Amino acid sequence: MVAAETVARTGTVLIKRPTIDSAPATSGGRPETADPKTTSCWPVNPISTRAKAPCSTVLTVVCCERASSVTARVVAAGI
């Protein structure tokens, strides 16, 4: 028996805009000045001075060895 090599890839997505609108879609012009709505329950860290891009893991792919037996495929098809 030969051990199959496992390789995993992880994908990320960068978010370009907030998920909460700052003004309703039915607004008839410029909205009034208001405090921004937060999208997180965690407070902002005042110590950090570096800009960080938000990212989320959305997909993990694991590659495995493909079956190559022609005989098994023919038997499974009932031929």
Coordinates of N, CA and C in Angstrom, one line a residue:
M1 N 0.8 -1.2 0.0 CA 0.0 0.0 0.0 C 0.9 1.2 0.0
V2 N 0.6 2.2 -0.9 CA 1.4 3.4 -1.0 C 0.6 4.6 -0.3
A3 N 1.2 5.3 0.6 CA 0.6 6.4 1.2 C 0.4 7.6 0.2
A4 N -0.8 8.1 0.2 CA -1.1 9.3 -0.7 C -0.6 10.5 -0.1
E5 N 0.0 11.4 -1.0 CA 0.5 12.7 -0.5 C -0.7 13.6 -0.4
T6 N -0.8 14.4 0.7 CA -1.9 15.3 0.9 C -1.3 16.7 0.8
V7 N -1.9 17.5 -0.1 CA -1.6 19.0 -0.2 C -2.8 19.8 0.0
A8 N -2.8 20.8 0.8 CA -3.9 21.7 1.1 C -3.6 23.1 0.7
R9 N -4.6 23.7 0.1 CA -4.5 25.2 -0.3 C -5.6 25.9 0.5
T10 N -5.3 27.1 1.0 CA -6.3 27.9 1.6 C -6.5 29.2 0.9
G11 N -7.7 29.5 0.6 CA -8.0 30.8 -0.1 C -8.5 31.9 0.8
T12 N -8.3 33.1 0.4 CA -8.8 34.2 1.2 C -9.5 35.2 0.3
V13 N -10.4 36.0 0.9 CA -11.2 37.0 0.2 C -10.9 38.4 1.0
L14 N -10.6 39.4 0.2 CA -10.5 40.7 0.8 C -11.8 41.5 0.6
I15 N -12.2 42.1 1.7 CA -13.5 42.8 1.7 C -13.2 44.3 1.3
K16 N -13.9 44.8 0.3 CA -13.6 46.1 -0.2 C -14.6 47.2 0.4
R17 N -15.7 46.8 0.9 CA -16.6 47.8 1.5 C -17.3 47.2 2.7
P18 N -17.8 48.0 3.6 CA -18.5 47.5 4.8 C -19.8 46.8 4.4
T19 N -20.3 45.9 5.3 CA -21.6 45.2 5.0 C -22.8 46.0 5.4
I20 N -22.6 47.1 6.2 CA -23.8 47.9 6.6 C -23.7 49.2 5.9
D21 N -24.8 49.6 5.2 CA -24.9 50.9 4.5 C -25.0 52.0 5.5
S22 N -24.3 53.1 5.2 CA -24.4 54.3 6.1 C -25.6 55.1 5.9
A23 N -26.4 54.9 4.8 CA -27.6 55.7 4.5 C -28.6 54.7 3.9
P24 N -29.9 54.9 4.2 CA -30.9 54.0 3.6 C -30.9 54.2 2.0
A25 N -31.4 53.1 1.3 CA -31.4 53.2 -0.1 C -32.5 54.1 -0.6
T26 N -33.5 54.5 0.2 CA -34.6 55.4 -0.2 C -34.3 56.8 0.1
S27 N -33.0 57.1 0.5 CA -32.7 58.5 0.8 C -32.9 59.5 -0.3
G28 N -33.4 60.6 -0.1 CA -33.7 61.6 -1.1 C -32.6 62.6 -1.3
G29 N -31.4 62.3 -1.1 CA -30.3 63.2 -1.2 C -29.1 62.8 -0.3
R30 N -28.4 63.8 0.1 CA -27.3 63.5 1.0 C -27.8 63.2 2.4
P31 N -27.3 62.2 3.0 CA -27.7 61.9 4.4 C -27.2 62.9 5.4
E32 N -27.8 63.0 6.5 CA -27.4 63.8 7.6 C -26.1 63.2 8.2
T33 N -25.3 64.1 8.8 CA -24.0 63.6 9.4 C -24.4 62.7 10.6
A34 N -23.8 61.5 10.7 CA -24.1 60.6 11.8 C -22.9 59.8 12.2
D35 N -22.9 59.3 13.4 CA -21.8 58.4 13.8 C -21.8 57.1 12.9
P36 N -20.7 56.6 12.5 CA -20.6 55.4 11.7 C -21.1 54.2 12.5
K37 N -21.8 53.3 11.8 CA -22.2 52.0 12.4 C -21.1 51.0 12.4
T38 N -20.9 50.3 13.5 CA -19.9 49.3 13.6 C -20.3 48.0 13.0
T39 N -19.3 47.3 12.5 CA -19.6 45.9 12.0 C -19.0 44.9 12.8
S40 N -18.4 45.2 14.0 CA -17.8 44.3 14.9 C -18.1 44.6 16.3
C41 N -18.2 43.5 17.1 CA -18.5 43.8 18.5 C -17.2 44.1 19.3
W42 N -16.1 43.9 18.7 CA -14.8 44.1 19.4 C -14.4 45.6 19.2
P43 N -13.9 46.2 20.3 CA -13.4 47.6 20.2 C -12.2 47.8 19.3
V44 N -12.0 48.9 18.8 CA -10.8 49.2 18.0 C -9.6 49.2 18.9
N45 N -8.5 48.6 18.4 CA -7.3 48.6 19.2 C -6.5 49.8 19.0
P46 N -6.4 50.8 19.9 CA -5.7 52.0 19.7 C -4.2 51.9 19.7
I47 N -3.6 50.7 20.1 CA -2.2 50.5 20.1 C -1.6 50.3 18.7
S48 N -2.4 49.6 17.9 CA -2.0 49.2 16.6 C -2.0 50.4 15.6
T49 N -0.8 50.6 14.9 CA -0.7 51.7 14.0 C -0.6 51.2 12.5
R50 N -0.5 49.9 12.3 CA -0.4 49.3 11.0 C -1.8 49.1 10.4
A51 N -1.9 49.4 9.1 CA -3.2 49.1 8.4 C -3.2 47.6 8.1
K52 N -4.3 46.9 8.3 CA -4.4 45.5 8.0 C -5.6 45.3 7.1
A53 N -5.4 44.5 6.1 CA -6.5 44.1 5.2 C -7.4 43.1 5.8
P54 N -8.7 43.3 5.8 CA -9.6 42.2 6.4 C -9.6 41.0 5.4
C55 N -9.6 39.8 6.0 CA -9.7 38.6 5.1 C -10.4 37.5 5.9
S56 N -10.9 36.6 5.1 CA -11.7 35.5 5.6 C -11.3 34.2 4.8
T57 N -11.2 33.1 5.5 CA -10.9 31.9 4.8 C -12.2 31.4 4.3
V58 N -12.3 31.1 3.0 CA -13.5 30.7 2.4 C -13.5 29.3 1.8
L59 N -12.3 28.8 1.5 CA -12.2 27.5 0.8 C -10.9 26.8 1.2
T60 N -11.0 25.6 1.5 CA -9.8 24.7 1.7 C -9.9 23.5 0.8
V61 N -8.9 23.3 -0.1 CA -8.9 22.3 -1.1 C -7.8 21.2 -0.7
V62 N -8.2 20.0 -0.6 CA -7.3 18.9 -0.3 C -7.2 18.0 -1.6
C63 N -6.0 17.9 -2.1 CA -5.8 17.1 -3.3 C -5.5 15.6 -2.9
C64 N -6.0 14.7 -3.6 CA -5.7 13.3 -3.3 C -5.5 12.5 -4.6
E65 N -4.9 11.3 -4.5 CA -4.6 10.6 -5.7 C -5.9 10.1 -6.4
R66 N -5.9 10.2 -7.7 CA -7.0 9.8 -8.5 C -6.9 8.3 -8.9
A67 N -8.1 7.6 -8.9 CA -8.1 6.2 -9.2 C -7.8 6.1 -10.7
S68 N -7.0 5.0 -11.1 CA -6.7 4.9 -12.5 C -7.0 3.5 -13.0
S69 N -7.7 2.7 -12.3 CA -8.0 1.3 -12.8 C -9.2 1.3 -13.8
V70 N -8.9 1.0 -15.0 CA -9.9 0.9 -16.1 C -10.8 -0.3 -15.8
T71 N -10.3 -1.4 -15.3 CA -11.1 -2.6 -15.0 C -12.2 -2.3 -14.0
A72 N -11.9 -1.6 -12.9 CA -12.9 -1.2 -11.9 C -14.0 -0.4 -12.5
R73 N -13.7 0.5 -13.4 CA -14.7 1.4 -14.0 C -15.6 0.6 -14.9
V74 N -15.1 -0.4 -15.7 CA -16.0 -1.2 -16.5 C -16.9 -2.1 -15.7
V75 N -16.4 -2.7 -14.6 CA -17.2 -3.6 -13.8 C -18.3 -2.8 -13.1
A76 N -17.9 -1.6 -12.7 CA -18.9 -0.7 -12.0 C -20.0 -0.3 -12.9
A77 N -19.8 -0.2 -14.2 CA -20.8 0.2 -15.2 C -21.7 -1.0 -15.6
G78 N -21.3 -2.2 -15.2 CA -22.1 -3.3 -15.5 C -21.9 -3.9 -16.9
I79 N -20.7 -3.6 -17.5 CA -20.5 -4.1 -18.9 C -19.7 -5.4 -18.8

